[in-house]
Amino acid sequence: MERTLWGHLPLLVRSNSKESVEYILQSLWRTRKTGLDADDRRVICEMLQLQNDSDLDPLLVCLRMLIRKCVFENIGKDDIQKLFPNEVLPELQRLLTLLLQKFQKEWRADIPMDEVSLPRLKAMTWNMATQDTEVTDPVAVINLKLQNDKQAPQGEVDLKFQLSKETLDTMVKSMYCIRDQLSNSGETSNGLSSQEMNAA
């Protein structure tokens, strides 16, 4: 962490209580994807008795970096205090260490929920659709059951669609291309490839 950032931590001394610092840390974690909104910034500025909103940003950057180190890097609970250089006031070191230790396990548990999860194919069935007239081309009805393991137990989704022979031919060709790319995945592991299937 940049040495100059540590110099902004003493702003936390302006807060009236340990609970205020706890609120700031929790707010930063809660808004880790979106950033603080205007109301959050106003509340924190009032807690720290800051008249200029721009004075808040260097402190927030420093705290967010601390939080990321504690949550995403392999730092044990007992090693958190070692993150602080000697220039940080001992009372601030103790307070931040205590709070980061308190929330480290909880925040790490939130990480899997941040990850994008695509459903997997659990089951597939099909049948030929009943035709009302002899003129209508035959179609197959495909039934897919998808499972999102991170949304269990209500993570199952049923998907039904129909395919004509022409569309099925196009789909089969695409599946062969996918199979070939999976077989050669070692050669394209550094990027993602995608193809669009246009129904006939």
Short mmCIF file of N, CA and C in Angstrom, two decimals, residues 47-192:
data_model
loop_
_atom_site.label_atom_id
_atom_site.label_comp_id
_atom_site.label_asym_id
_atom_site.label_seq_id
_atom_site.Cartn_x
_atom_site.Cartn_y
_atom_site.Cartn_z
N MET A 47 -19.76 11.85 10.71
CA MET A 47 -19.10 11.07 11.76
C MET A 47 -17.68 11.55 12.00
N LEU A 48 -17.00 11.89 10.89
CA LEU A 48 -15.59 12.28 10.97
C LEU A 48 -15.40 13.79 11.04
N GLN A 49 -16.53 14.51 11.10
CA GLN A 49 -16.51 15.97 11.21
C GLN A 49 -15.71 16.61 10.07
N LEU A 50 -15.98 16.11 8.86
CA LEU A 50 -15.31 16.63 7.67
C LEU A 50 -16.24 17.59 6.95
N GLN A 51 -15.76 18.76 6.65
CA GLN A 51 -16.57 19.73 5.92
C GLN A 51 -16.42 19.57 4.40
N ASN A 52 -15.27 19.08 3.97
CA ASN A 52 -14.99 18.91 2.54
C ASN A 52 -15.13 17.44 2.18
N ASP A 53 -16.09 17.13 1.32
CA ASP A 53 -16.33 15.75 0.92
C ASP A 53 -15.12 15.10 0.28
N SER A 54 -14.31 15.88 -0.45
CA SER A 54 -13.16 15.32 -1.15
C SER A 54 -12.08 14.81 -0.18
N ASP A 55 -12.09 15.30 1.07
CA ASP A 55 -11.12 14.84 2.05
C ASP A 55 -11.37 13.39 2.45
N LEU A 56 -12.56 12.90 2.12
CA LEU A 56 -12.93 11.54 2.52
C LEU A 56 -12.30 10.48 1.62
N ASP A 57 -12.10 10.81 0.35
CA ASP A 57 -11.70 9.80 -0.62
C ASP A 57 -10.39 9.08 -0.31
N PRO A 58 -9.30 9.79 0.05
CA PRO A 58 -8.06 9.06 0.35
C PRO A 58 -8.22 8.08 1.51
N LEU A 59 -9.01 8.45 2.51
CA LEU A 59 -9.24 7.55 3.64
C LEU A 59 -9.99 6.30 3.18
N LEU A 60 -11.02 6.51 2.34
CA LEU A 60 -11.81 5.38 1.85
C LEU A 60 -10.97 4.43 1.01
N VAL A 61 -10.08 4.99 0.19
CA VAL A 61 -9.19 4.16 -0.62
C VAL A 61 -8.31 3.30 0.28
N CYS A 62 -7.76 3.91 1.31
CA CYS A 62 -6.90 3.19 2.25
C CYS A 62 -7.65 2.06 2.94
N LEU A 63 -8.86 2.36 3.40
CA LEU A 63 -9.66 1.35 4.11
C LEU A 63 -10.09 0.23 3.17
N ARG A 64 -10.45 0.57 1.94
CA ARG A 64 -10.86 -0.47 1.00
C ARG A 64 -9.69 -1.39 0.68
N MET A 65 -8.48 -0.85 0.57
CA MET A 65 -7.31 -1.67 0.32
C MET A 65 -7.03 -2.59 1.50
N LEU A 66 -7.20 -2.07 2.70
CA LEU A 66 -7.04 -2.91 3.89
C LEU A 66 -8.04 -4.06 3.90
N ILE A 67 -9.30 -3.72 3.60
CA ILE A 67 -10.36 -4.74 3.59
C ILE A 67 -10.05 -5.81 2.55
N ARG A 68 -9.64 -5.39 1.35
CA ARG A 68 -9.34 -6.37 0.30
C ARG A 68 -8.20 -7.29 0.70
N LYS A 69 -7.17 -6.72 1.34
CA LYS A 69 -6.05 -7.56 1.77
C LYS A 69 -6.51 -8.60 2.79
N CYS A 70 -7.36 -8.19 3.71
CA CYS A 70 -7.82 -9.10 4.76
C CYS A 70 -8.75 -10.19 4.23
N VAL A 71 -9.53 -9.85 3.19
CA VAL A 71 -10.54 -10.77 2.70
C VAL A 71 -10.03 -11.64 1.56
N PHE A 72 -9.33 -11.05 0.60
CA PHE A 72 -8.97 -11.76 -0.61
C PHE A 72 -7.57 -12.34 -0.60
N GLU A 73 -6.71 -11.87 0.27
CA GLU A 73 -5.36 -12.43 0.34
C GLU A 73 -5.28 -13.41 1.51
N ASN A 74 -4.28 -14.25 1.45
CA ASN A 74 -4.13 -15.31 2.44
C ASN A 74 -3.50 -14.75 3.72
N ILE A 75 -4.28 -13.92 4.41
CA ILE A 75 -3.80 -13.30 5.65
C ILE A 75 -4.58 -13.87 6.83
N GLY A 76 -3.87 -14.49 7.74
CA GLY A 76 -4.52 -15.08 8.90
C GLY A 76 -5.03 -14.01 9.85
N LYS A 77 -5.95 -14.41 10.67
CA LYS A 77 -6.57 -13.49 11.63
C LYS A 77 -5.53 -12.83 12.52
N ASP A 78 -4.53 -13.60 12.91
CA ASP A 78 -3.52 -13.08 13.83
C ASP A 78 -2.45 -12.24 13.13
N ASP A 79 -2.50 -12.19 11.79
CA ASP A 79 -1.48 -11.46 11.04
C ASP A 79 -1.97 -10.09 10.56
N ILE A 80 -3.22 -9.76 10.86
CA ILE A 80 -3.79 -8.50 10.36
C ILE A 80 -3.01 -7.30 10.88
N GLN A 81 -2.63 -7.32 12.14
CA GLN A 81 -1.94 -6.17 12.71
C GLN A 81 -0.59 -5.92 12.05
N LYS A 82 -0.02 -6.96 11.46
CA LYS A 82 1.27 -6.82 10.80
C LYS A 82 1.17 -6.01 9.50
N LEU A 83 -0.06 -5.76 9.04
CA LEU A 83 -0.25 -4.97 7.82
C LEU A 83 0.10 -3.50 8.03
N PHE A 84 0.02 -3.05 9.28
CA PHE A 84 0.20 -1.63 9.57
C PHE A 84 1.67 -1.29 9.81
N PRO A 85 2.15 -0.22 9.19
CA PRO A 85 3.51 0.24 9.49
C PRO A 85 3.53 0.95 10.83
N ASN A 86 4.71 1.20 11.34
CA ASN A 86 4.85 1.84 12.65
C ASN A 86 4.28 3.24 12.70
N GLU A 87 4.18 3.89 11.53
CA GLU A 87 3.69 5.27 11.51
C GLU A 87 2.22 5.38 11.88
N VAL A 88 1.48 4.28 11.80
CA VAL A 88 0.06 4.31 12.17
C VAL A 88 -0.05 4.28 13.69
N LEU A 89 -0.86 5.17 14.23
CA LEU A 89 -1.01 5.26 15.67
C LEU A 89 -1.38 3.90 16.27
N PRO A 90 -0.75 3.52 17.39
CA PRO A 90 -1.03 2.22 18.01
C PRO A 90 -2.50 2.01 18.32
N GLU A 91 -3.20 3.06 18.78
CA GLU A 91 -4.61 2.88 19.09
C GLU A 91 -5.45 2.60 17.84
N LEU A 92 -5.03 3.20 16.71
CA LEU A 92 -5.73 2.92 15.46
C LEU A 92 -5.43 1.51 14.98
N GLN A 93 -4.20 1.08 15.13
CA GLN A 93 -3.83 -0.28 14.77
C GLN A 93 -4.68 -1.28 15.54
N ARG A 94 -4.81 -1.06 16.84
CA ARG A 94 -5.56 -2.00 17.67
C ARG A 94 -7.04 -2.00 17.29
N LEU A 95 -7.61 -0.81 17.07
CA LEU A 95 -9.04 -0.72 16.74
C LEU A 95 -9.34 -1.37 15.39
N LEU A 96 -8.56 -1.02 14.37
CA LEU A 96 -8.81 -1.58 13.05
C LEU A 96 -8.54 -3.08 13.00
N THR A 97 -7.52 -3.52 13.72
CA THR A 97 -7.23 -4.95 13.79
C THR A 97 -8.39 -5.69 14.42
N LEU A 98 -8.91 -5.15 15.51
CA LEU A 98 -10.03 -5.78 16.21
C LEU A 98 -11.25 -5.90 15.29
N LEU A 99 -11.56 -4.82 14.56
CA LEU A 99 -12.75 -4.83 13.71
C LEU A 99 -12.55 -5.71 12.47
N LEU A 100 -11.37 -5.66 11.89
CA LEU A 100 -11.11 -6.50 10.72
C LEU A 100 -11.13 -7.98 11.09
N GLN A 101 -10.62 -8.30 12.27
CA GLN A 101 -10.70 -9.68 12.76
C GLN A 101 -12.15 -10.10 12.98
N LYS A 102 -12.94 -9.16 13.45
CA LYS A 102 -14.35 -9.44 13.75
C LYS A 102 -15.13 -9.80 12.47
N PHE A 103 -14.84 -9.08 11.37
CA PHE A 103 -15.64 -9.25 10.16
C PHE A 103 -14.98 -10.11 9.09
N GLN A 104 -13.73 -10.48 9.27
CA GLN A 104 -13.01 -11.20 8.23
C GLN A 104 -13.73 -12.48 7.79
N LYS A 105 -14.14 -13.30 8.74
CA LYS A 105 -14.80 -14.57 8.41
C LYS A 105 -16.13 -14.32 7.70
N GLU A 106 -16.90 -13.36 8.20
CA GLU A 106 -18.20 -13.04 7.59
C GLU A 106 -18.05 -12.53 6.17
N TRP A 107 -17.08 -11.65 5.95
CA TRP A 107 -16.87 -11.09 4.61
C TRP A 107 -16.36 -12.15 3.64
N ARG A 108 -15.49 -13.03 4.12
CA ARG A 108 -15.01 -14.09 3.24
C ARG A 108 -16.15 -15.01 2.82
N ALA A 109 -17.12 -15.20 3.69
CA ALA A 109 -18.26 -16.04 3.36
C ALA A 109 -19.13 -15.40 2.27
N ASP A 110 -19.02 -14.09 2.11
CA ASP A 110 -19.80 -13.39 1.09
C ASP A 110 -19.20 -13.53 -0.31
N ILE A 111 -17.92 -13.89 -0.39
CA ILE A 111 -17.22 -13.91 -1.67
C ILE A 111 -17.88 -14.83 -2.69
N PRO A 112 -18.22 -16.10 -2.31
CA PRO A 112 -18.84 -16.97 -3.33
C PRO A 112 -20.12 -16.40 -3.91
N MET A 113 -20.86 -15.62 -3.14
CA MET A 113 -22.11 -15.04 -3.63
C MET A 113 -21.85 -13.93 -4.64
N ASP A 114 -20.62 -13.39 -4.65
CA ASP A 114 -20.28 -12.35 -5.61
C ASP A 114 -19.94 -12.93 -6.98
N GLU A 115 -19.61 -14.20 -7.01
CA GLU A 115 -19.16 -14.81 -8.24
C GLU A 115 -20.34 -15.11 -9.16
N VAL A 116 -20.13 -14.94 -10.45
CA VAL A 116 -21.17 -15.25 -11.43
C VAL A 116 -21.34 -16.76 -11.50
N SER A 117 -22.57 -17.22 -11.38
CA SER A 117 -22.84 -18.65 -11.40
C SER A 117 -23.81 -18.97 -12.53
N LEU A 118 -23.37 -19.82 -13.45
CA LEU A 118 -24.24 -20.26 -14.54
C LEU A 118 -24.86 -21.60 -14.18
N PRO A 119 -26.11 -21.81 -14.53
CA PRO A 119 -26.75 -23.09 -14.21
C PRO A 119 -26.15 -24.22 -15.03
N ARG A 120 -26.25 -25.43 -14.50
CA ARG A 120 -25.78 -26.61 -15.21
C ARG A 120 -26.98 -27.44 -15.65
N LEU A 121 -26.77 -28.23 -16.70
CA LEU A 121 -27.83 -29.08 -17.20
C LEU A 121 -27.97 -30.30 -16.30
N LYS A 122 -29.16 -30.46 -15.72
CA LYS A 122 -29.41 -31.58 -14.82
C LYS A 122 -30.10 -32.74 -15.53
N ALA A 123 -31.02 -32.43 -16.43
CA ALA A 123 -31.74 -33.49 -17.14
C ALA A 123 -32.28 -32.94 -18.45
N MET A 124 -32.45 -33.85 -19.41
CA MET A 124 -33.00 -33.45 -20.70
C MET A 124 -33.91 -34.56 -21.21
N THR A 125 -35.10 -34.20 -21.63
CA THR A 125 -36.02 -35.14 -22.27
C THR A 125 -36.59 -34.48 -23.52
N TRP A 126 -37.17 -35.29 -24.40
CA TRP A 126 -37.77 -34.74 -25.60
C TRP A 126 -38.88 -35.65 -26.08
N ASN A 127 -39.74 -35.08 -26.88
CA ASN A 127 -40.80 -35.86 -27.52
C ASN A 127 -41.25 -35.13 -28.78
N MET A 128 -41.90 -35.88 -29.65
CA MET A 128 -42.42 -35.28 -30.88
C MET A 128 -43.74 -34.60 -30.58
N ALA A 129 -43.86 -33.37 -31.06
CA ALA A 129 -45.09 -32.61 -30.83
C ALA A 129 -46.23 -33.19 -31.65
N THR A 130 -47.40 -33.20 -31.08
CA THR A 130 -48.59 -33.67 -31.78
C THR A 130 -49.02 -32.62 -32.79
N GLN A 131 -49.19 -33.04 -34.04
CA GLN A 131 -49.55 -32.12 -35.11
C GLN A 131 -51.04 -32.17 -35.38
N ASP A 132 -51.62 -31.00 -35.54
CA ASP A 132 -53.06 -30.92 -35.79
C ASP A 132 -53.39 -31.16 -37.26
N THR A 133 -52.49 -30.82 -38.16
CA THR A 133 -52.74 -31.02 -39.58
C THR A 133 -51.55 -31.71 -40.21
N GLU A 134 -51.80 -32.34 -41.35
CA GLU A 134 -50.72 -33.03 -42.05
C GLU A 134 -49.76 -32.05 -42.73
N VAL A 135 -50.20 -30.80 -42.93
CA VAL A 135 -49.38 -29.82 -43.63
C VAL A 135 -48.23 -29.32 -42.75
N THR A 136 -48.49 -29.24 -41.44
CA THR A 136 -47.50 -28.70 -40.52
C THR A 136 -46.27 -29.60 -40.44
N ASP A 137 -45.09 -28.98 -40.54
CA ASP A 137 -43.86 -29.76 -40.42
C ASP A 137 -43.71 -30.28 -39.00
N PRO A 138 -43.21 -31.50 -38.85
CA PRO A 138 -43.03 -32.06 -37.50
C PRO A 138 -41.97 -31.29 -36.72
N VAL A 139 -42.16 -31.18 -35.42
CA VAL A 139 -41.18 -30.51 -34.55
C VAL A 139 -40.98 -31.37 -33.31
N ALA A 140 -39.79 -31.24 -32.74
CA ALA A 140 -39.48 -31.92 -31.48
C ALA A 140 -39.56 -30.92 -30.34
N VAL A 141 -40.12 -31.34 -29.22
CA VAL A 141 -40.21 -30.50 -28.04
C VAL A 141 -39.13 -30.94 -27.07
N ILE A 142 -38.24 -30.04 -26.72
CA ILE A 142 -37.11 -30.33 -25.83
C ILE A 142 -37.43 -29.80 -24.44
N ASN A 143 -37.22 -30.62 -23.44
CA ASN A 143 -37.42 -30.21 -22.05
C ASN A 143 -36.08 -30.28 -21.31
N LEU A 144 -35.62 -29.15 -20.82
CA LEU A 144 -34.36 -29.08 -20.07
C LEU A 144 -34.65 -28.74 -18.62
N LYS A 145 -33.95 -29.41 -17.73
CA LYS A 145 -33.99 -29.05 -16.31
C LYS A 145 -32.62 -28.52 -15.94
N LEU A 146 -32.58 -27.23 -15.53
CA LEU A 146 -31.33 -26.57 -15.19
C LEU A 146 -31.23 -26.41 -13.68
N GLN A 147 -30.02 -26.54 -13.17
CA GLN A 147 -29.79 -26.44 -11.73
C GLN A 147 -28.71 -25.41 -11.45
N ASN A 148 -29.06 -24.41 -10.63
CA ASN A 148 -28.06 -23.46 -10.15
C ASN A 148 -27.72 -23.84 -8.71
N ASP A 149 -26.54 -24.42 -8.52
CA ASP A 149 -26.17 -24.96 -7.21
C ASP A 149 -26.07 -23.88 -6.14
N LYS A 150 -25.84 -22.64 -6.54
CA LYS A 150 -25.69 -21.57 -5.56
C LYS A 150 -27.01 -20.97 -5.15
N GLN A 151 -28.10 -21.47 -5.75
CA GLN A 151 -29.41 -20.99 -5.38
C GLN A 151 -30.28 -22.10 -4.83
N ALA A 152 -29.65 -23.21 -4.45
CA ALA A 152 -30.39 -24.33 -3.89
C ALA A 152 -31.08 -23.89 -2.59
N PRO A 153 -32.26 -24.49 -2.25
CA PRO A 153 -32.91 -25.59 -2.95
C PRO A 153 -33.87 -25.15 -4.04
N GLN A 154 -34.11 -23.86 -4.24
CA GLN A 154 -35.02 -23.41 -5.29
C GLN A 154 -34.27 -23.05 -6.57
N GLY A 155 -33.14 -23.71 -6.82
CA GLY A 155 -32.32 -23.32 -7.95
C GLY A 155 -32.64 -24.04 -9.24
N GLU A 156 -33.71 -24.84 -9.28
CA GLU A 156 -34.06 -25.57 -10.49
C GLU A 156 -34.96 -24.75 -11.39
N VAL A 157 -34.67 -24.81 -12.69
CA VAL A 157 -35.47 -24.11 -13.68
C VAL A 157 -35.81 -25.07 -14.80
N ASP A 158 -37.07 -25.13 -15.20
CA ASP A 158 -37.50 -25.96 -16.32
C ASP A 158 -37.61 -25.09 -17.56
N LEU A 159 -37.01 -25.55 -18.64
CA LEU A 159 -37.01 -24.80 -19.89
C LEU A 159 -37.54 -25.71 -21.00
N LYS A 160 -38.52 -25.23 -21.73
CA LYS A 160 -39.12 -26.02 -22.81
C LYS A 160 -39.10 -25.19 -24.10
N PHE A 161 -38.68 -25.83 -25.19
CA PHE A 161 -38.70 -25.18 -26.48
C PHE A 161 -38.84 -26.22 -27.58
N GLN A 162 -39.21 -25.78 -28.77
CA GLN A 162 -39.40 -26.71 -29.88
C GLN A 162 -38.37 -26.47 -30.97
N LEU A 163 -38.04 -27.54 -31.69
CA LEU A 163 -37.05 -27.48 -32.76
C LEU A 163 -37.61 -28.13 -34.01
N SER A 164 -37.46 -27.44 -35.12
CA SER A 164 -37.77 -28.05 -36.41
C SER A 164 -36.54 -28.84 -36.87
N LYS A 165 -36.68 -29.62 -37.91
CA LYS A 165 -35.55 -30.40 -38.42
C LYS A 165 -34.41 -29.48 -38.86
N GLU A 166 -34.76 -28.38 -39.52
CA GLU A 166 -33.73 -27.46 -40.00
C GLU A 166 -32.97 -26.82 -38.84
N THR A 167 -33.73 -26.40 -37.81
CA THR A 167 -33.08 -25.79 -36.65
C THR A 167 -32.23 -26.80 -35.91
N LEU A 168 -32.72 -28.04 -35.82
CA LEU A 168 -31.97 -29.09 -35.14
C LEU A 168 -30.66 -29.38 -35.88
N ASP A 169 -30.71 -29.38 -37.22
CA ASP A 169 -29.48 -29.60 -37.99
C ASP A 169 -28.44 -28.52 -37.68
N THR A 170 -28.91 -27.28 -37.63
CA THR A 170 -28.00 -26.17 -37.32
C THR A 170 -27.44 -26.33 -35.91
N MET A 171 -28.29 -26.72 -34.97
CA MET A 171 -27.87 -26.88 -33.58
C MET A 171 -26.84 -28.01 -33.44
N VAL A 172 -27.08 -29.11 -34.15
CA VAL A 172 -26.15 -30.24 -34.08
C VAL A 172 -24.77 -29.83 -34.61
N LYS A 173 -24.76 -29.07 -35.71
CA LYS A 173 -23.48 -28.60 -36.24
C LYS A 173 -22.75 -27.73 -35.22
N SER A 174 -23.51 -26.87 -34.53
CA SER A 174 -22.90 -26.01 -33.51
C SER A 174 -22.35 -26.84 -32.36
N MET A 175 -23.09 -27.90 -31.97
CA MET A 175 -22.63 -28.77 -30.89
C MET A 175 -21.33 -29.47 -31.26
N TYR A 176 -21.20 -29.88 -32.52
CA TYR A 176 -19.95 -30.49 -32.96
C TYR A 176 -18.79 -29.49 -32.84
N CYS A 177 -19.07 -28.21 -33.20
CA CYS A 177 -18.03 -27.19 -33.07
C CYS A 177 -17.64 -26.99 -31.61
N ILE A 178 -18.64 -26.99 -30.72
CA ILE A 178 -18.36 -26.84 -29.29
C ILE A 178 -17.53 -28.01 -28.80
N ARG A 179 -17.89 -29.24 -29.24
CA ARG A 179 -17.13 -30.42 -28.83
C ARG A 179 -15.68 -30.32 -29.26
N ASP A 180 -15.47 -29.85 -30.50
CA ASP A 180 -14.10 -29.73 -31.00
C ASP A 180 -13.31 -28.69 -30.21
N GLN A 181 -13.97 -27.58 -29.85
CA GLN A 181 -13.27 -26.54 -29.09
C GLN A 181 -12.96 -27.02 -27.68
N LEU A 182 -13.86 -27.80 -27.08
CA LEU A 182 -13.58 -28.35 -25.75
C LEU A 182 -12.42 -29.33 -25.81
N SER A 183 -12.35 -30.10 -26.91
CA SER A 183 -11.26 -31.06 -27.05
C SER A 183 -9.92 -30.35 -27.19
N ASN A 184 -9.96 -29.14 -27.78
CA ASN A 184 -8.73 -28.36 -27.98
C ASN A 184 -8.63 -27.21 -26.99
N SER A 185 -9.27 -27.37 -25.83
CA SER A 185 -9.33 -26.26 -24.88
C SER A 185 -7.98 -25.81 -24.40
N GLY A 186 -7.00 -26.70 -24.41
CA GLY A 186 -5.66 -26.33 -23.98
C GLY A 186 -5.03 -25.27 -24.86
N GLU A 187 -5.45 -25.24 -26.14
CA GLU A 187 -4.86 -24.28 -27.07
C GLU A 187 -5.53 -22.92 -26.97
N THR A 188 -6.75 -22.87 -26.41
CA THR A 188 -7.49 -21.60 -26.33
C THR A 188 -7.83 -21.24 -24.91
N SER A 189 -7.03 -21.73 -23.96
CA SER A 189 -7.35 -21.53 -22.55
C SER A 189 -7.21 -20.09 -22.11
N ASN A 190 -6.52 -19.26 -22.90
CA ASN A 190 -6.30 -17.88 -22.50
C ASN A 190 -7.45 -16.95 -22.91
N GLY A 191 -8.46 -17.46 -23.58
CA GLY A 191 -9.56 -16.61 -24.02
C GLY A 191 -10.83 -17.40 -24.14
N LEU A 192 -11.92 -16.70 -24.38
CA LEU A 192 -13.20 -17.33 -24.54
C LEU A 192 -13.62 -17.20 -25.99
#
